[in-house]
Amino acid sequence: MIADRVVGSCDHWAATMERMTDVPDSPAHSADPARANDYDSFAEAYSAETENNLVNAYYARPAMLALAGDVAGRRILDAGCGSGPLSAALRDGGAVVTGVDASAGMLALARRRLGDDADLHVVDLRDPLPFADGAFDDVVASLVLHYLEDWGPTLAELRRVLRPGGRLIASVDHPFVAYTIQDPRPDYFATTSYAFDWTFNGQSVPMRFWRKPLHAMTDAFTAAGFRIAVISEPQPEPTARELFPDGFHDLSTKTCFLFFVVEVPPSAAGPDD
């Protein structure tokens, strides 16, 4: 799972989504798992494209950092750290950061950015995490969860590695986006997959995400034992107005991502206890 992963302005995002196709929940129509979301095949191009663009550098990352607040001295797991831009910003704020990602290619770029002593691990977020209970004060999961059909096992693991009172700060595709820009519109209340292509320097790469209604997202958090503290629809950084005048207008007037802060109750036992 790669964090910080949407490319370009909302115009680019809408154009990308208009080219997507619903993927029915049948094996005959499922995206090839060996090809879809293969970040190792385009890690360098993706990292270069998203380093300083509008959506990632002036919207998604700043919003995550604003929700995190003062992180000095906090132990933070960057779940789906990608090439490490959010990890670097958190570390610059004084956090002790551990990063995990399913893509070895993206982690190689993260290590180049963060240094050989960076605490990085190849981990698929659908699998158990190699950390002790309560190992972290916060988990950040930037644009990651919409890669998962079932959030339950992943959220349970993220909750396990958080201390009592710890926070999960997450961003996902806004549940209205994929619903509103398709014709015909899909069933909003169903959890369905959708496939589309991203293009980097002429290279087309197949992607596959999962669409969930808002209530399914909030239900998944509470079922895992989290308490919802914040649901946010932030604006891009004001400094982006002059740098990206056309894209800024789109991004500041249309839905794009949805941000959550959910907390582990201060003295709670596990959700099944």
PDB file of C-alpha atoms in Angstrom:
ATOM      1  CA  MET A   1       0.000   0.000   0.000  1.00  0.00           C
ATOM      2  CA  ILE A   2       1.460   3.319  -1.069  1.00  0.00           C
ATOM      3  CA  ALA A   3       0.679   6.576   0.620  1.00  0.00           C
ATOM      4  CA  ASP A   4       0.330   9.964  -1.057  1.00  0.00           C
ATOM      5  CA  ARG A   5      -0.634   8.486  -4.351  1.00  0.00           C
ATOM      6  CA  VAL A   6      -2.980  10.629  -6.402  1.00  0.00           C
ATOM      7  CA  VAL A   7      -1.465  12.594  -9.252  1.00  0.00           C
ATOM      8  CA  GLY A   8      -2.240  16.060 -10.545  1.00  0.00           C
ATOM      9  CA  SER A   9      -5.091  18.489 -10.004  1.00  0.00           C
ATOM     10  CA  CYS A  10      -8.753  17.651  -9.571  1.00  0.00           C
ATOM     11  CA  ASP A  11      -9.083  18.085 -13.347  1.00  0.00           C
ATOM     12  CA  HIS A  12      -6.530  15.304 -13.803  1.00  0.00           C
ATOM     13  CA  TRP A  13      -8.256  13.218 -11.140  1.00  0.00           C
ATOM     14  CA  ALA A  14     -11.674  13.655 -12.753  1.00  0.00           C
ATOM     15  CA  ALA A  15     -10.271  12.849 -16.180  1.00  0.00           C
ATOM     16  CA  THR A  16      -8.661   9.730 -14.764  1.00  0.00           C
ATOM     17  CA  MET A  17     -11.834   8.662 -13.019  1.00  0.00           C
ATOM     18  CA  GLU A  18     -13.931   9.241 -16.138  1.00  0.00           C
ATOM     19  CA  ARG A  19     -11.774   6.640 -17.886  1.00  0.00           C
ATOM     20  CA  MET A  20     -12.298   4.075 -15.155  1.00  0.00           C
ATOM     21  CA  THR A  21     -14.576   1.090 -15.473  1.00  0.00           C
ATOM     22  CA  ASP A  22     -16.587  -0.652 -12.782  1.00  0.00           C
ATOM     23  CA  VAL A  23     -15.153  -4.043 -11.980  1.00  0.00           C
ATOM     24  CA  PRO A  24     -17.998  -6.431 -11.133  1.00  0.00           C
ATOM     25  CA  ASP A  25     -17.448  -8.708  -8.156  1.00  0.00           C
ATOM     26  CA  SER A  26     -16.881 -11.849 -10.210  1.00  0.00           C
ATOM     27  CA  PRO A  27     -13.596 -13.617 -10.903  1.00  0.00           C
ATOM     28  CA  ALA A  28     -14.090 -13.317 -14.648  1.00  0.00           C
ATOM     29  CA  HIS A  29     -14.057  -9.521 -14.447  1.00  0.00           C
ATOM     30  CA  SER A  30     -11.538  -8.979 -11.636  1.00  0.00           C
ATOM     31  CA  ALA A  31      -8.434  -6.922 -12.367  1.00  0.00           C
ATOM     32  CA  ASP A  32      -5.328  -9.013 -12.778  1.00  0.00           C
ATOM     33  CA  PRO A  33      -3.735  -8.886  -9.296  1.00  0.00           C
ATOM     34  CA  ALA A  34      -0.286  -9.382 -10.844  1.00  0.00           C
ATOM     35  CA  ARG A  35      -0.654  -6.149 -12.820  1.00  0.00           C
ATOM     36  CA  ALA A  36      -2.930  -3.793 -10.886  1.00  0.00           C
ATOM     37  CA  ASN A  37      -1.333  -1.430  -8.344  1.00  0.00           C
ATOM     38  CA  ASP A  38       2.182  -2.672  -9.175  1.00  0.00           C
ATOM     39  CA  TYR A  39       4.097   0.281  -7.758  1.00  0.00           C
ATOM     40  CA  ASP A  40       7.432  -1.452  -8.205  1.00  0.00           C
ATOM     41  CA  SER A  41       6.962  -1.036 -11.965  1.00  0.00           C
ATOM     42  CA  PHE A  42       6.634   2.765 -11.837  1.00  0.00           C
ATOM     43  CA  ALA A  43       8.044   3.822  -8.467  1.00  0.00           C
ATOM     44  CA  GLU A  44      10.547   6.368  -9.801  1.00  0.00           C
ATOM     45  CA  ALA A  45       8.047   8.008 -12.173  1.00  0.00           C
ATOM     46  CA  TYR A  46       5.338   8.141  -9.538  1.00  0.00           C
ATOM     47  CA  SER A  47       7.607   9.610  -6.874  1.00  0.00           C
ATOM     48  CA  ALA A  48       8.877  12.306  -9.244  1.00  0.00           C
ATOM     49  CA  GLU A  49       5.353  13.202 -10.378  1.00  0.00           C
ATOM     50  CA  THR A  50       3.931  13.575  -6.870  1.00  0.00           C
ATOM     51  CA  GLU A  51       6.862  15.264  -5.159  1.00  0.00           C
ATOM     52  CA  ASN A  52       5.744  18.861  -5.726  1.00  0.00           C
ATOM     53  CA  ASN A  53       2.386  18.691  -7.472  1.00  0.00           C
ATOM     54  CA  LEU A  54      -0.825  20.387  -6.343  1.00  0.00           C
ATOM     55  CA  VAL A  55      -2.848  17.487  -4.972  1.00  0.00           C
ATOM     56  CA  ASN A  56      -0.061  15.793  -3.036  1.00  0.00           C
ATOM     57  CA  ALA A  57       2.294  18.598  -1.988  1.00  0.00           C
ATOM     58  CA  TYR A  58      -0.258  21.373  -1.429  1.00  0.00           C
ATOM     59  CA  TYR A  59      -3.330  19.453  -0.306  1.00  0.00           C
ATOM     60  CA  ALA A  60      -3.014  15.836   0.861  1.00  0.00           C
ATOM     61  CA  ARG A  61       0.278  16.058   2.791  1.00  0.00           C
ATOM     62  CA  PRO A  62      -0.388  19.457   4.429  1.00  0.00           C
ATOM     63  CA  ALA A  63      -3.841  18.275   5.502  1.00  0.00           C
ATOM     64  CA  MET A  64      -2.390  15.154   7.115  1.00  0.00           C
ATOM     65  CA  LEU A  65       0.264  17.196   8.903  1.00  0.00           C
ATOM     66  CA  ALA A  66      -2.287  19.731  10.141  1.00  0.00           C
ATOM     67  CA  LEU A  67      -4.422  16.951  11.605  1.00  0.00           C
ATOM     68  CA  ALA A  68      -1.357  15.397  13.242  1.00  0.00           C
ATOM     69  CA  GLY A  69      -0.449  18.699  14.931  1.00  0.00           C
ATOM     70  CA  ASP A  70       2.580  18.794  17.210  1.00  0.00           C
ATOM     71  CA  VAL A  71       4.326  15.462  16.741  1.00  0.00           C
ATOM     72  CA  ALA A  72       7.561  16.149  18.631  1.00  0.00           C
ATOM     73  CA  GLY A  73       8.646  13.003  20.461  1.00  0.00           C
ATOM     74  CA  ARG A  74       5.702  10.932  19.226  1.00  0.00           C
ATOM     75  CA  ARG A  75       6.228   7.408  17.865  1.00  0.00           C
ATOM     76  CA  ILE A  76       4.468   7.339  14.506  1.00  0.00           C
ATOM     77  CA  LEU A  77       3.838   4.496  12.071  1.00  0.00           C
ATOM     78  CA  ASP A  78       3.523   5.683   8.470  1.00  0.00           C
ATOM     79  CA  ALA A  79       1.313   2.911   7.103  1.00  0.00           C
ATOM     80  CA  GLY A  80       1.842   2.891   3.353  1.00  0.00           C
ATOM     81  CA  CYS A  81       4.758   5.314   3.420  1.00  0.00           C
ATOM     82  CA  GLY A  82       5.637   5.098  -0.284  1.00  0.00           C
ATOM     83  CA  SER A  83       8.791   7.048  -1.093  1.00  0.00           C
ATOM     84  CA  GLY A  84       8.628   8.754   2.306  1.00  0.00           C
ATOM     85  CA  PRO A  85       7.608  12.423   1.852  1.00  0.00           C
ATOM     86  CA  LEU A  86       5.134  12.330   4.742  1.00  0.00           C
ATOM     87  CA  SER A  87       7.597  10.373   6.903  1.00  0.00           C
ATOM     88  CA  ALA A  88      10.229  13.030   6.213  1.00  0.00           C
ATOM     89  CA  ALA A  89       7.888  15.859   7.176  1.00  0.00           C
ATOM     90  CA  LEU A  90       6.865  14.100  10.394  1.00  0.00           C
ATOM     91  CA  ARG A  91      10.500  13.415  11.259  1.00  0.00           C
ATOM     92  CA  ASP A  92      11.314  17.079  10.626  1.00  0.00           C
ATOM     93  CA  GLY A  93       8.616  17.856  13.196  1.00  0.00           C
ATOM     94  CA  GLY A  94      10.413  15.771  15.797  1.00  0.00           C
ATOM     95  CA  ALA A  95       8.539  12.477  15.484  1.00  0.00           C
ATOM     96  CA  VAL A  96      10.183   9.055  15.667  1.00  0.00           C
ATOM     97  CA  VAL A  97       8.899   7.511  12.441  1.00  0.00           C
ATOM     98  CA  THR A  98       8.602   3.906  11.273  1.00  0.00           C
ATOM     99  CA  GLY A  99       7.482   3.270   7.709  1.00  0.00           C
ATOM    100  CA  VAL A 100       5.859   0.242   6.090  1.00  0.00           C
ATOM    101  CA  ASP A 101       4.881  -0.347   2.491  1.00  0.00           C
ATOM    102  CA  ALA A 102       4.147  -3.323   0.252  1.00  0.00           C
ATOM    103  CA  SER A 103       6.388  -1.994  -2.541  1.00  0.00           C
ATOM    104  CA  ALA A 104      10.101  -2.676  -2.164  1.00  0.00           C
ATOM    105  CA  GLY A 105      10.753  -0.228  -4.982  1.00  0.00           C
ATOM    106  CA  MET A 106       9.019   2.602  -3.171  1.00  0.00           C
ATOM    107  CA  LEU A 107      10.795   1.736   0.075  1.00  0.00           C
ATOM    108  CA  ALA A 108      14.135   1.934  -1.730  1.00  0.00           C
ATOM    109  CA  LEU A 109      13.250   5.510  -2.654  1.00  0.00           C
ATOM    110  CA  ALA A 110      12.163   6.179   0.932  1.00  0.00           C
ATOM    111  CA  ARG A 111      15.498   4.925   2.208  1.00  0.00           C
ATOM    112  CA  ARG A 112      17.296   7.176  -0.264  1.00  0.00           C
ATOM    113  CA  ARG A 113      15.288  10.108   1.106  1.00  0.00           C
ATOM    114  CA  LEU A 114      15.417   9.246   4.810  1.00  0.00           C
ATOM    115  CA  GLY A 115      18.850   7.622   5.129  1.00  0.00           C
ATOM    116  CA  ASP A 116      20.216   4.136   5.641  1.00  0.00           C
ATOM    117  CA  ASP A 117      19.245   4.122   9.309  1.00  0.00           C
ATOM    118  CA  ALA A 118      15.548   4.750   8.590  1.00  0.00           C
ATOM    119  CA  ASP A 119      13.195   2.210  10.186  1.00  0.00           C
ATOM    120  CA  LEU A 120      11.466   0.837   7.070  1.00  0.00           C
ATOM    121  CA  HIS A 121       9.773  -2.513   6.484  1.00  0.00           C
ATOM    122  CA  VAL A 122       8.214  -4.278   3.503  1.00  0.00           C
ATOM    123  CA  VAL A 123       4.720  -5.049   4.816  1.00  0.00           C
ATOM    124  CA  ASP A 124       1.392  -5.509   3.074  1.00  0.00           C
ATOM    125  CA  LEU A 125      -1.280  -3.889   5.243  1.00  0.00           C
ATOM    126  CA  ARG A 126      -3.553  -6.867   4.664  1.00  0.00           C
ATOM    127  CA  ASP A 127      -1.090  -8.928   6.740  1.00  0.00           C
ATOM    128  CA  PRO A 128      -0.223  -8.816  10.466  1.00  0.00           C
ATOM    129  CA  LEU A 129       2.138  -6.005  11.439  1.00  0.00           C
ATOM    130  CA  PRO A 130       5.583  -6.909  12.855  1.00  0.00           C
ATOM    131  CA  PHE A 131       5.219  -4.637  15.896  1.00  0.00           C
ATOM    132  CA  ALA A 132       4.295  -5.072  19.539  1.00  0.00           C
ATOM    133  CA  ASP A 133       0.974  -4.067  21.019  1.00  0.00           C
ATOM    134  CA  GLY A 134       0.876  -0.354  21.817  1.00  0.00           C
ATOM    135  CA  ALA A 135       4.142   0.358  19.997  1.00  0.00           C
ATOM    136  CA  PHE A 136       2.993   3.693  18.521  1.00  0.00           C
ATOM    137  CA  ASP A 137       1.373   6.937  19.612  1.00  0.00           C
ATOM    138  CA  ASP A 138      -0.043   7.616  16.138  1.00  0.00           C
ATOM    139  CA  VAL A 139      -0.565   5.891  12.823  1.00  0.00           C
ATOM    140  CA  VAL A 140      -0.838   7.890   9.600  1.00  0.00           C
ATOM    141  CA  ALA A 141      -2.400   6.197   6.576  1.00  0.00           C
ATOM    142  CA  SER A 142      -2.445   8.625   3.678  1.00  0.00           C
ATOM    143  CA  LEU A 143      -4.614   7.538   0.713  1.00  0.00           C
ATOM    144  CA  VAL A 144      -4.208   3.871   1.547  1.00  0.00           C
ATOM    145  CA  LEU A 145      -7.436   2.301   2.764  1.00  0.00           C
ATOM    146  CA  HIS A 146      -9.254   2.559  -0.572  1.00  0.00           C
ATOM    147  CA  TYR A 147      -6.896  -0.158  -1.851  1.00  0.00           C
ATOM    148  CA  LEU A 148      -8.618  -2.623   0.499  1.00  0.00           C
ATOM    149  CA  GLU A 149     -11.955  -4.337   0.017  1.00  0.00           C
ATOM    150  CA  ASP A 150     -12.212  -5.258   3.704  1.00  0.00           C
ATOM    151  CA  TRP A 151     -10.887  -2.665   6.144  1.00  0.00           C
ATOM    152  CA  GLY A 152     -11.602  -4.844   9.186  1.00  0.00           C
ATOM    153  CA  PRO A 153      -8.385  -6.885   9.590  1.00  0.00           C
ATOM    154  CA  THR A 154      -6.171  -3.896   8.753  1.00  0.00           C
ATOM    155  CA  LEU A 155      -7.916  -1.558  11.179  1.00  0.00           C
ATOM    156  CA  ALA A 156      -7.744  -4.215  13.892  1.00  0.00           C
ATOM    157  CA  GLU A 157      -3.968  -4.437  13.443  1.00  0.00           C
ATOM    158  CA  LEU A 158      -3.537  -0.661  13.383  1.00  0.00           C
ATOM    159  CA  ARG A 159      -5.532  -0.414  16.582  1.00  0.00           C
ATOM    160  CA  ARG A 160      -3.471  -3.181  18.181  1.00  0.00           C
ATOM    161  CA  VAL A 161      -0.172  -1.372  17.621  1.00  0.00           C
ATOM    162  CA  LEU A 162      -1.541   1.916  18.990  1.00  0.00           C
ATOM    163  CA  ARG A 163      -1.291   2.717  22.681  1.00  0.00           C
ATOM    164  CA  PRO A 164      -4.455   3.635  24.616  1.00  0.00           C
ATOM    165  CA  GLY A 165      -5.310   7.184  23.607  1.00  0.00           C
ATOM    166  CA  GLY A 166      -3.402   6.814  20.334  1.00  0.00           C
ATOM    167  CA  ARG A 167      -4.668   8.149  17.022  1.00  0.00           C
ATOM    168  CA  LEU A 168      -5.134   6.871  13.487  1.00  0.00           C
ATOM    169  CA  ILE A 169      -5.032   9.743  10.989  1.00  0.00           C
ATOM    170  CA  ALA A 170      -6.248   8.558   7.596  1.00  0.00           C
ATOM    171  CA  SER A 171      -7.227   9.942   4.215  1.00  0.00           C
ATOM    172  CA  VAL A 172      -9.163   8.176   1.468  1.00  0.00           C
ATOM    173  CA  ASP A 173     -10.853   8.915  -1.818  1.00  0.00           C
ATOM    174  CA  HIS A 174     -13.974  10.887  -0.999  1.00  0.00           C
ATOM    175  CA  PRO A 175     -16.896   8.443  -1.266  1.00  0.00           C
ATOM    176  CA  PHE A 176     -18.848  10.891  -3.443  1.00  0.00           C
ATOM    177  CA  VAL A 177     -16.174  11.246  -6.139  1.00  0.00           C
ATOM    178  CA  ALA A 178     -16.352   7.881  -7.861  1.00  0.00           C
ATOM    179  CA  TYR A 179     -20.123   7.873  -7.436  1.00  0.00           C
ATOM    180  CA  THR A 180     -20.903  11.263  -8.984  1.00  0.00           C
ATOM    181  CA  ILE A 181     -18.629  11.338 -12.029  1.00  0.00           C
ATOM    182  CA  GLN A 182     -19.736   8.041 -13.585  1.00  0.00           C
ATOM    183  CA  ASP A 183     -22.580   7.577 -16.019  1.00  0.00           C
ATOM    184  CA  PRO A 184     -24.500   5.504 -15.203  1.00  0.00           C
ATOM    185  CA  ARG A 185     -23.820   6.002 -11.523  1.00  0.00           C
ATOM    186  CA  PRO A 186     -22.945   2.905  -9.497  1.00  0.00           C
ATOM    187  CA  ASP A 187     -24.807   1.772  -6.400  1.00  0.00           C
ATOM    188  CA  TYR A 188     -23.594   4.270  -3.813  1.00  0.00           C
ATOM    189  CA  PHE A 189     -24.446   1.982  -0.898  1.00  0.00           C
ATOM    190  CA  ALA A 190     -22.500  -1.018  -2.221  1.00  0.00           C
ATOM    191  CA  THR A 191     -18.807  -1.710  -1.729  1.00  0.00           C
ATOM    192  CA  THR A 192     -17.524  -2.210  -5.272  1.00  0.00           C
ATOM    193  CA  SER A 193     -14.167  -2.192  -7.018  1.00  0.00           C
ATOM    194  CA  TYR A 194     -13.256   0.014  -9.941  1.00  0.00           C
ATOM    195  CA  ALA A 195     -10.315  -0.052 -12.324  1.00  0.00           C
ATOM    196  CA  PHE A 196      -8.593   2.689 -14.316  1.00  0.00           C
ATOM    197  CA  ASP A 197      -5.219   3.614 -15.801  1.00  0.00           C
ATOM    198  CA  TRP A 198      -2.663   6.149 -14.628  1.00  0.00           C
ATOM    199  CA  THR A 199      -0.161   7.487 -17.148  1.00  0.00           C
ATOM    200  CA  PHE A 200       3.385   8.604 -16.301  1.00  0.00           C
ATOM    201  CA  ASN A 201       5.648   9.825 -19.110  1.00  0.00           C
ATOM    202  CA  GLY A 202       3.688   7.794 -21.626  1.00  0.00           C
ATOM    203  CA  GLN A 203       3.632   4.657 -19.455  1.00  0.00           C
ATOM    204  CA  SER A 204       0.119   3.454 -18.680  1.00  0.00           C
ATOM    205  CA  VAL A 205      -0.314   1.498 -15.452  1.00  0.00           C
ATOM    206  CA  PRO A 206      -3.486  -0.332 -14.346  1.00  0.00           C
ATOM    207  CA  MET A 207      -4.948   0.525 -10.951  1.00  0.00           C
ATOM    208  CA  ARG A 208      -7.750  -0.938  -8.844  1.00  0.00           C
ATOM    209  CA  PHE A 209      -9.470   0.763  -5.892  1.00  0.00           C
ATOM    210  CA  TRP A 210     -12.462  -0.034  -3.724  1.00  0.00           C
ATOM    211  CA  ARG A 211     -15.419   2.311  -3.317  1.00  0.00           C
ATOM    212  CA  LYS A 212     -17.298   2.381   0.011  1.00  0.00           C
ATOM    213  CA  PRO A 213     -20.183   4.541   1.216  1.00  0.00           C
ATOM    214  CA  LEU A 214     -19.420   6.914   4.061  1.00  0.00           C
ATOM    215  CA  HIS A 215     -21.391   4.921   6.615  1.00  0.00           C
ATOM    216  CA  ALA A 216     -19.369   1.783   5.789  1.00  0.00           C
ATOM    217  CA  MET A 217     -16.167   3.717   6.495  1.00  0.00           C
ATOM    218  CA  THR A 218     -17.338   5.042   9.848  1.00  0.00           C
ATOM    219  CA  ASP A 219     -18.815   1.659  10.781  1.00  0.00           C
ATOM    220  CA  ALA A 220     -15.460   0.003  10.044  1.00  0.00           C
ATOM    221  CA  PHE A 221     -13.632   2.405  12.361  1.00  0.00           C
ATOM    222  CA  THR A 222     -16.045   1.921  15.234  1.00  0.00           C
ATOM    223  CA  ALA A 223     -16.192  -1.859  14.753  1.00  0.00           C
ATOM    224  CA  ALA A 224     -12.400  -1.933  15.147  1.00  0.00           C
ATOM    225  CA  GLY A 225     -12.710  -0.130  18.483  1.00  0.00           C
ATOM    226  CA  PHE A 226     -11.883   3.410  17.385  1.00  0.00           C
ATOM    227  CA  ARG A 227     -13.698   6.548  18.431  1.00  0.00           C
ATOM    228  CA  ILE A 228     -14.231   9.079  15.622  1.00  0.00           C
ATOM    229  CA  ALA A 229     -12.782  12.465  16.572  1.00  0.00           C
ATOM    230  CA  VAL A 230     -12.596  14.369  13.253  1.00  0.00           C
ATOM    231  CA  ILE A 231     -14.041  14.066   9.765  1.00  0.00           C
ATOM    232  CA  SER A 232     -12.444  16.713   7.567  1.00  0.00           C
ATOM    233  CA  GLU A 233     -12.799  18.053   4.014  1.00  0.00           C
ATOM    234  CA  PRO A 234      -9.863  20.492   3.955  1.00  0.00           C
ATOM    235  CA  GLN A 235      -8.885  23.155   1.475  1.00  0.00           C
ATOM    236  CA  PRO A 236      -5.551  23.230  -0.400  1.00  0.00           C
ATOM    237  CA  GLU A 237      -2.743  25.418   0.882  1.00  0.00           C
ATOM    238  CA  PRO A 238      -3.384  29.094  -0.014  1.00  0.00           C
ATOM    239  CA  THR A 239       0.126  29.380  -1.489  1.00  0.00           C
ATOM    240  CA  ALA A 240      -0.962  26.999  -4.258  1.00  0.00           C
ATOM    241  CA  ARG A 241      -3.334  29.610  -5.705  1.00  0.00           C
ATOM    242  CA  GLU A 242      -0.548  31.401  -7.602  1.00  0.00           C
ATOM    243  CA  LEU A 243       1.405  28.268  -8.440  1.00  0.00           C
ATOM    244  CA  PHE A 244      -1.573  26.307  -9.819  1.00  0.00           C
ATOM    245  CA  PRO A 245      -4.310  28.885 -10.575  1.00  0.00           C
ATOM    246  CA  ASP A 246      -6.541  26.596 -12.642  1.00  0.00           C
ATOM    247  CA  GLY A 247      -6.094  23.478 -10.555  1.00  0.00           C
ATOM    248  CA  PHE A 248      -6.457  25.436  -7.310  1.00  0.00           C
ATOM    249  CA  HIS A 249      -9.964  26.556  -8.229  1.00  0.00           C
ATOM    250  CA  ASP A 250     -11.013  22.991  -9.014  1.00  0.00           C
ATOM    251  CA  LEU A 251      -9.451  21.523  -5.903  1.00  0.00           C
ATOM    252  CA  SER A 252     -10.970  24.164  -3.636  1.00  0.00           C
ATOM    253  CA  THR A 253     -14.508  23.761  -5.008  1.00  0.00           C
ATOM    254  CA  LYS A 254     -14.879  20.021  -5.699  1.00  0.00           C
ATOM    255  CA  THR A 255     -14.744  16.933  -3.513  1.00  0.00           C
ATOM    256  CA  CYS A 256     -11.494  14.992  -3.728  1.00  0.00           C
ATOM    257  CA  PHE A 257     -10.393  13.265  -0.503  1.00  0.00           C
ATOM    258  CA  LEU A 258     -11.889  12.685   2.931  1.00  0.00           C
ATOM    259  CA  PHE A 259      -9.776  12.816   6.112  1.00  0.00           C
ATOM    260  CA  PHE A 260     -10.389  11.122   9.466  1.00  0.00           C
ATOM    261  CA  VAL A 261      -8.876  11.251  12.922  1.00  0.00           C
ATOM    262  CA  VAL A 262     -10.006   8.270  14.992  1.00  0.00           C
ATOM    263  CA  GLU A 263      -8.798   7.490  18.488  1.00  0.00           C
ATOM    264  CA  VAL A 264      -8.239   4.489  20.706  1.00  0.00           C
ATOM    265  CA  PRO A 265     -10.154   5.127  23.969  1.00  0.00           C
ATOM    266  CA  PRO A 266      -7.645   6.083  26.697  1.00  0.00           C
ATOM    267  CA  SER A 267      -8.202   3.041  28.901  1.00  0.00           C
ATOM    268  CA  ALA A 268      -9.997   0.668  26.572  1.00  0.00           C
ATOM    269  CA  ALA A 269      -9.470  -3.038  26.149  1.00  0.00           C
ATOM    270  CA  GLY A 270      -9.656  -4.652  22.732  1.00  0.00           C
ATOM    271  CA  PRO A 271     -12.859  -4.246  20.675  1.00  0.00           C
ATOM    272  CA  ASP A 272     -13.852  -7.864  21.367  1.00  0.00           C
ATOM    273  CA  ASP A 273     -13.099  -7.728  25.106  1.00  0.00           C
TER     274      ASP A 273
END
